[in-house]
Short mmCIF file of the C-alpha atoms (twelve columns), coordinates in Angstrom:
data_MODEL
# 
_entry.id   MODEL 
# 
loop_
_atom_site.group_PDB 
_atom_site.id 
_atom_site.type_symbol 
_atom_site.label_atom_id 
_atom_site.label_alt_id 
_atom_site.label_comp_id 
_atom_site.label_asym_id 
_atom_site.label_seq_id 
_atom_site.Cartn_x 
_atom_site.Cartn_y 
_atom_site.Cartn_z 
_atom_site.pdbx_PDB_model_num 
ATOM 1   C CA . MET A 1   151.305 184.508 38.157 1 
ATOM 2   C CA . SER A 2   149.281 187.689 37.840 1 
ATOM 3   C CA . ARG A 3   147.655 189.646 40.673 1 
ATOM 4   C CA . ARG A 4   145.128 192.434 40.372 1 
ATOM 5   C CA . ALA A 5   143.618 194.405 43.231 1 
ATOM 6   C CA . PHE A 6   139.825 194.716 43.458 1 
ATOM 7   C CA . GLU A 7   137.180 195.404 46.058 1 
ATOM 8   C CA . ILE A 8   135.830 191.904 46.592 1 
ATOM 9   C CA . THR A 9   132.277 190.891 47.461 1 
ATOM 10  C CA . PRO A 10  130.822 187.380 47.857 1 
ATOM 11  C CA . GLU A 11  129.067 187.738 44.495 1 
ATOM 12  C CA . LEU A 12  132.278 188.814 42.789 1 
ATOM 13  C CA . MET A 13  134.080 185.857 44.352 1 
ATOM 14  C CA . LEU A 14  131.622 183.425 42.788 1 
ATOM 15  C CA . ARG A 15  132.088 184.987 39.356 1 
ATOM 16  C CA . ALA A 16  135.845 184.862 39.822 1 
ATOM 17  C CA . TYR A 17  135.862 181.180 40.756 1 
ATOM 18  C CA . ARG A 18  133.829 180.386 37.660 1 
ATOM 19  C CA . ALA A 19  136.454 182.228 35.604 1 
ATOM 20  C CA . GLY A 20  139.398 180.433 37.241 1 
ATOM 21  C CA . LEU A 21  140.554 183.097 39.719 1 
ATOM 22  C CA . PHE A 22  140.748 183.034 43.512 1 
ATOM 23  C CA . PRO A 23  141.443 185.687 46.179 1 
ATOM 24  C CA . MET A 24  144.242 185.871 48.721 1 
ATOM 25  C CA . ALA A 25  145.678 188.421 51.124 1 
ATOM 26  C CA . GLU A 26  149.419 189.011 51.322 1 
ATOM 27  C CA . SER A 27  149.468 188.225 55.034 1 
ATOM 28  C CA . ARG A 28  147.258 187.801 58.097 1 
ATOM 29  C CA . SER A 29  147.562 191.525 58.791 1 
ATOM 30  C CA . GLY A 30  147.405 192.621 55.145 1 
ATOM 31  C CA . GLU A 31  144.388 194.730 54.248 1 
ATOM 32  C CA . ARG A 32  144.294 194.284 50.476 1 
ATOM 33  C CA . LEU A 33  143.008 191.206 48.650 1 
ATOM 34  C CA . TYR A 34  144.220 190.088 45.252 1 
ATOM 35  C CA . TRP A 35  143.041 187.787 42.479 1 
ATOM 36  C CA . LEU A 36  145.491 185.010 41.720 1 
ATOM 37  C CA . ASP A 37  145.650 183.255 38.360 1 
ATOM 38  C CA . PRO A 38  148.596 180.799 38.446 1 
ATOM 39  C CA . GLU A 39  150.164 179.618 35.205 1 
ATOM 40  C CA . LEU A 40  150.172 176.103 36.687 1 
ATOM 41  C CA . ARG A 41  147.157 174.967 38.699 1 
ATOM 42  C CA . GLY A 42  147.051 172.183 41.270 1 
ATOM 43  C CA . VAL A 43  144.268 169.623 40.895 1 
ATOM 44  C CA . LEU A 44  143.541 166.404 42.749 1 
ATOM 45  C CA . PRO A 45  141.960 163.562 40.744 1 
ATOM 46  C CA . LEU A 46  138.624 162.270 41.991 1 
ATOM 47  C CA . ASP A 47  138.799 159.015 40.006 1 
ATOM 48  C CA . GLU A 48  141.363 156.224 40.004 1 
ATOM 49  C CA . GLY A 49  144.105 158.852 40.012 1 
ATOM 50  C CA . PHE A 50  143.470 159.540 43.700 1 
ATOM 51  C CA . HIS A 51  145.930 157.605 45.903 1 
ATOM 52  C CA . LEU A 52  144.950 156.613 49.428 1 
ATOM 53  C CA . PRO A 53  147.850 155.051 51.370 1 
ATOM 54  C CA . ARG A 54  146.901 151.857 53.200 1 
ATOM 55  C CA . ARG A 55  148.075 153.136 56.586 1 
ATOM 56  C CA . LEU A 56  145.995 156.254 56.257 1 
ATOM 57  C CA . ALA A 57  142.998 154.219 55.091 1 
ATOM 58  C CA . ARG A 58  143.252 152.180 58.289 1 
ATOM 59  C CA . THR A 59  143.354 155.376 60.343 1 
ATOM 60  C CA . VAL A 60  140.335 156.831 58.531 1 
ATOM 61  C CA . LEU A 61  138.304 153.649 59.042 1 
ATOM 62  C CA . SER A 62  139.471 153.008 62.608 1 
ATOM 63  C CA . GLY A 63  137.043 155.369 64.314 1 
ATOM 64  C CA . ARG A 64  139.905 157.295 65.919 1 
ATOM 65  C CA . PHE A 65  138.335 160.538 64.669 1 
ATOM 66  C CA . ARG A 66  134.757 161.657 64.202 1 
ATOM 67  C CA . VAL A 67  134.240 163.573 60.973 1 
ATOM 68  C CA . SER A 68  131.471 166.054 60.158 1 
ATOM 69  C CA . ALA A 69  130.721 168.571 57.411 1 
ATOM 70  C CA . ASP A 70  129.452 172.147 57.789 1 
ATOM 71  C CA . ALA A 71  129.219 171.679 61.566 1 
ATOM 72  C CA . ASP A 72  131.545 174.556 62.526 1 
ATOM 73  C CA . PHE A 73  132.716 176.487 59.495 1 
ATOM 74  C CA . ALA A 74  133.938 179.460 61.544 1 
ATOM 75  C CA . ALA A 75  136.162 177.261 63.712 1 
ATOM 76  C CA . VAL A 76  137.694 175.584 60.665 1 
ATOM 77  C CA . ILE A 77  138.614 178.808 58.882 1 
ATOM 78  C CA . ALA A 78  139.967 180.178 62.178 1 
ATOM 79  C CA . GLY A 79  142.098 177.044 62.535 1 
ATOM 80  C CA . CYS A 80  143.416 177.499 59.012 1 
ATOM 81  C CA . ALA A 81  144.253 181.136 59.761 1 
ATOM 82  C CA . ALA A 82  146.033 180.439 63.054 1 
ATOM 83  C CA . ARG A 83  149.794 180.318 63.355 1 
ATOM 84  C CA . ALA A 84  151.345 176.873 63.586 1 
ATOM 85  C CA . PRO A 85  154.867 175.404 63.645 1 
ATOM 86  C CA . GLY A 86  156.362 176.020 60.222 1 
ATOM 87  C CA . ARG A 87  153.590 178.483 59.348 1 
ATOM 88  C CA . GLU A 88  154.239 181.776 61.063 1 
ATOM 89  C CA . ASP A 89  151.931 183.749 58.792 1 
ATOM 90  C CA . THR A 90  148.934 183.077 56.575 1 
ATOM 91  C CA . TRP A 91  147.114 184.581 53.601 1 
ATOM 92  C CA . ILE A 92  143.778 184.376 55.488 1 
ATOM 93  C CA . ASN A 93  143.071 187.841 56.879 1 
ATOM 94  C CA . PRO A 94  139.868 188.989 58.638 1 
ATOM 95  C CA . GLU A 95  138.347 190.099 55.319 1 
ATOM 96  C CA . ILE A 96  138.855 186.610 53.849 1 
ATOM 97  C CA . GLU A 97  137.179 185.141 56.931 1 
ATOM 98  C CA . ARG A 98  134.239 187.520 56.549 1 
ATOM 99  C CA . LEU A 99  133.785 186.842 52.836 1 
ATOM 100 C CA . PHE A 100 133.946 183.073 53.172 1 
ATOM 101 C CA . GLY A 101 131.633 183.218 56.163 1 
ATOM 102 C CA . ALA A 102 129.129 185.012 53.920 1 
ATOM 103 C CA . LEU A 103 129.588 182.380 51.196 1 
ATOM 104 C CA . HIS A 104 128.984 179.679 53.789 1 
ATOM 105 C CA . GLN A 105 125.753 181.360 54.860 1 
ATOM 106 C CA . GLN A 106 124.717 181.435 51.201 1 
ATOM 107 C CA . GLY A 107 125.404 177.708 50.833 1 
ATOM 108 C CA . HIS A 108 128.495 177.985 48.617 1 
ATOM 109 C CA . ALA A 109 131.396 177.539 51.072 1 
ATOM 110 C CA . HIS A 110 131.723 174.313 53.052 1 
ATOM 111 C CA . SER A 111 133.905 172.766 55.721 1 
ATOM 112 C CA . VAL A 112 134.950 169.317 56.855 1 
ATOM 113 C CA . GLU A 113 135.689 168.982 60.577 1 
ATOM 114 C CA . VAL A 114 137.750 166.272 62.279 1 
ATOM 115 C CA . TRP A 115 137.101 165.766 66.008 1 
ATOM 116 C CA . ASN A 116 139.224 163.769 68.459 1 
ATOM 117 C CA . ALA A 117 137.960 161.363 71.116 1 
ATOM 118 C CA . GLU A 118 137.621 164.218 73.625 1 
ATOM 119 C CA . GLY A 119 135.363 166.158 71.258 1 
ATOM 120 C CA . ARG A 120 137.961 168.799 70.375 1 
ATOM 121 C CA . LEU A 121 138.534 170.017 66.828 1 
ATOM 122 C CA . ALA A 122 141.698 168.257 65.647 1 
ATOM 123 C CA . GLY A 123 141.762 169.474 62.061 1 
ATOM 124 C CA . GLY A 124 139.722 170.337 59.030 1 
ATOM 125 C CA . LEU A 125 139.473 172.057 55.681 1 
ATOM 126 C CA . TYR A 126 137.190 174.391 53.776 1 
ATOM 127 C CA . GLY A 127 136.438 175.456 50.210 1 
ATOM 128 C CA . VAL A 128 133.795 176.490 47.706 1 
ATOM 129 C CA . ALA A 129 131.462 174.252 45.700 1 
ATOM 130 C CA . LEU A 130 130.103 175.415 42.333 1 
ATOM 131 C CA . GLY A 131 128.625 173.093 39.737 1 
ATOM 132 C CA . GLY A 132 130.790 169.990 39.650 1 
ATOM 133 C CA . ALA A 133 133.896 171.784 40.981 1 
ATOM 134 C CA . PHE A 134 135.160 172.097 44.539 1 
ATOM 135 C CA . PHE A 135 137.759 174.805 45.113 1 
ATOM 136 C CA . GLY A 136 139.851 173.768 48.097 1 
ATOM 137 C CA . GLU A 137 141.093 176.765 50.064 1 
ATOM 138 C CA . SER A 138 143.025 175.627 53.136 1 
ATOM 139 C CA . MET A 139 143.407 172.868 55.724 1 
ATOM 140 C CA . PHE A 140 144.957 172.527 59.164 1 
ATOM 141 C CA . SER A 141 145.952 169.903 61.720 1 
ATOM 142 C CA . ARG A 142 146.359 169.945 65.473 1 
ATOM 143 C CA . GLU A 143 146.940 166.187 65.644 1 
ATOM 144 C CA . ARG A 144 148.743 163.747 63.379 1 
ATOM 145 C CA . ASP A 145 146.734 162.745 60.294 1 
ATOM 146 C CA . ALA A 146 143.781 165.036 61.078 1 
ATOM 147 C CA . SER A 147 144.041 167.125 57.894 1 
ATOM 148 C CA . LYS A 148 144.624 163.968 55.848 1 
ATOM 149 C CA . VAL A 149 141.487 162.383 57.297 1 
ATOM 150 C CA . ALA A 150 139.566 165.549 56.405 1 
ATOM 151 C CA . LEU A 151 140.848 165.374 52.826 1 
ATOM 152 C CA . VAL A 152 139.880 161.705 52.427 1 
ATOM 153 C CA . HIS A 153 136.384 162.434 53.694 1 
ATOM 154 C CA . LEU A 154 136.143 165.423 51.356 1 
ATOM 155 C CA . VAL A 155 137.077 163.298 48.346 1 
ATOM 156 C CA . ALA A 156 134.579 160.604 49.366 1 
ATOM 157 C CA . ARG A 157 131.788 163.195 49.626 1 
ATOM 158 C CA . LEU A 158 132.724 164.765 46.291 1 
ATOM 159 C CA . ARG A 159 132.722 161.400 44.552 1 
ATOM 160 C CA . LEU A 160 129.356 160.497 46.026 1 
ATOM 161 C CA . GLY A 161 127.969 163.911 45.083 1 
ATOM 162 C CA . GLY A 162 129.024 163.663 41.429 1 
ATOM 163 C CA . PHE A 163 131.829 166.262 41.435 1 
ATOM 164 C CA . THR A 164 134.415 166.075 38.656 1 
ATOM 165 C CA . LEU A 165 137.042 168.670 39.644 1 
ATOM 166 C CA . LEU A 166 138.917 169.257 42.908 1 
ATOM 167 C CA . ASP A 167 141.003 172.415 42.588 1 
ATOM 168 C CA . THR A 168 143.876 172.609 45.089 1 
ATOM 169 C CA . GLN A 169 145.208 175.935 43.685 1 
ATOM 170 C CA . PHE A 170 148.850 174.939 44.161 1 
ATOM 171 C CA . LEU A 171 150.746 171.648 44.314 1 
ATOM 172 C CA . THR A 172 152.360 170.765 47.656 1 
ATOM 173 C CA . ALA A 173 154.245 167.706 48.856 1 
ATOM 174 C CA . HIS A 174 151.348 167.022 51.223 1 
ATOM 175 C CA . LEU A 175 148.900 166.860 48.312 1 
ATOM 176 C CA . ALA A 176 151.253 165.120 45.870 1 
ATOM 177 C CA . GLN A 177 151.153 161.920 47.914 1 
ATOM 178 C CA . PHE A 178 147.439 161.670 47.113 1 
ATOM 179 C CA . GLY A 179 148.010 162.017 43.364 1 
ATOM 180 C CA . ALA A 180 147.709 165.797 43.009 1 
ATOM 181 C CA . LEU A 181 149.372 167.269 39.933 1 
ATOM 182 C CA . GLU A 182 149.885 170.568 38.137 1 
ATOM 183 C CA . ILE A 183 148.199 171.377 34.847 1 
ATOM 184 C CA . PRO A 184 148.612 174.444 32.607 1 
ATOM 185 C CA . ARG A 185 146.197 177.341 33.018 1 
ATOM 186 C CA . ALA A 186 144.493 176.658 29.652 1 
ATOM 187 C CA . GLU A 187 143.873 172.993 30.507 1 
ATOM 188 C CA . TYR A 188 142.555 173.960 33.931 1 
ATOM 189 C CA . ARG A 189 140.078 176.363 32.395 1 
ATOM 190 C CA . ARG A 190 138.875 173.675 29.979 1 
ATOM 191 C CA . ARG A 191 138.281 171.296 32.890 1 
ATOM 192 C CA . LEU A 192 136.644 174.069 34.891 1 
ATOM 193 C CA . ALA A 193 134.241 174.946 32.063 1 
ATOM 194 C CA . ARG A 194 133.178 171.303 31.810 1 
ATOM 195 C CA . ALA A 195 132.773 171.036 35.586 1 
ATOM 196 C CA . MET A 196 130.534 174.126 35.687 1 
ATOM 197 C CA . GLU A 197 128.001 172.200 33.586 1 
ATOM 198 C CA . VAL A 198 127.865 169.237 35.994 1 
ATOM 199 C CA . PRO A 199 124.828 169.144 38.340 1 
ATOM 200 C CA . ALA A 200 126.767 167.882 41.366 1 
ATOM 201 C CA . ARG A 201 125.455 168.092 44.950 1 
ATOM 202 C CA . TRP A 202 127.386 168.904 48.105 1 
ATOM 203 C CA . LEU A 203 126.502 166.267 50.706 1 
ATOM 204 C CA . PRO A 204 126.928 167.550 54.278 1 
ATOM 205 C CA . ALA A 205 125.164 164.498 55.725 1 
ATOM 206 C CA . VAL A 206 126.121 161.099 54.333 1 
ATOM 207 C CA . PRO A 207 125.171 157.763 55.946 1 
ATOM 208 C CA . PRO A 208 128.295 156.361 57.647 1 
ATOM 209 C CA . ALA A 209 127.942 153.082 55.763 1 
ATOM 210 C CA . ALA A 210 127.965 154.893 52.417 1 
ATOM 211 C CA . LEU A 211 131.060 156.892 53.384 1 
ATOM 212 C CA . GLU A 212 132.885 153.803 54.602 1 
ATOM 213 C CA . ALA A 213 132.076 151.925 51.405 1 
ATOM 214 C CA . GLU A 214 133.334 154.808 49.270 1 
ATOM 215 C CA . ILE A 215 136.533 155.128 51.295 1 
ATOM 216 C CA . ARG A 216 137.183 151.409 50.948 1 
ATOM 217 C CA . ARG A 217 136.873 151.808 47.165 1 
ATOM 218 C CA . MET A 218 139.469 154.572 47.349 1 
ATOM 219 C CA . ARG A 219 142.089 152.521 49.166 1 
ATOM 220 C CA . ALA A 220 145.553 152.368 47.597 1 
ATOM 221 C CA . GLY A 221 146.819 149.279 45.808 1 
ATOM 222 C CA . PRO A 222 150.058 147.396 46.535 1 
ATOM 223 C CA . ALA A 223 152.238 150.423 45.678 1 
ATOM 224 C CA . GLU A 224 151.551 152.787 48.531 1 
ATOM 225 C CA . ALA A 225 152.050 156.524 48.365 1 
ATOM 226 C CA . GLY A 226 154.822 158.023 50.460 1 
ATOM 227 C CA . PRO A 227 154.258 159.062 54.067 1 
ATOM 228 C CA . GLY A 228 154.195 162.799 53.336 1 
ATOM 229 C CA . LYS A 229 153.889 165.465 56.009 1 
ATOM 230 C CA . GLU A 230 151.083 167.414 57.558 1 
ATOM 231 C CA . PRO A 231 150.865 170.993 56.222 1 
# 
């Protein structure tokens, strides 16, 4: 993995994503940002390679949570940056929050929010959409399954919008249960170049019936994925 320090602007971030790089801070209190270019890149299939466990599919379709997109981007990135059990620090510093907030205002960064029955934010995720690629940045949960529900809704929206690449940056056990895998840097860049030519559309508002139908098509077969853990 290589890291190079630069002064980063929203415009530079977009060029970097198109080239296969992404920025991170060393810690929540760290002041410098770095470009990361992993030798192995995590990707999550958007076709039949995506695995949706049956139990989780029931949760997603049960109405236990209400899911929205781009409704409260600032709250989602703040939730991702907050400390949580097992995550005492984070790579999301105030500068990352500012830059992604600017990208959101420009229409490039997007969030998926998961709300509980009391109307409180239970989890969510955010990332950047360019061409036919979505670059997933981070997710969080305050209740069981909330981040997983956000991910399922993200994948459904990306499929409906014509996206071909979901970049997860790294492979985690949480993502592996959905079919995520690692590919070499050269293969990732080939897939990224193809995705940049795809005229996909981010869909913040999707009719509930269309989302439900897409999620039902995504349901796992007889061999379910493992239970996994929330990040």
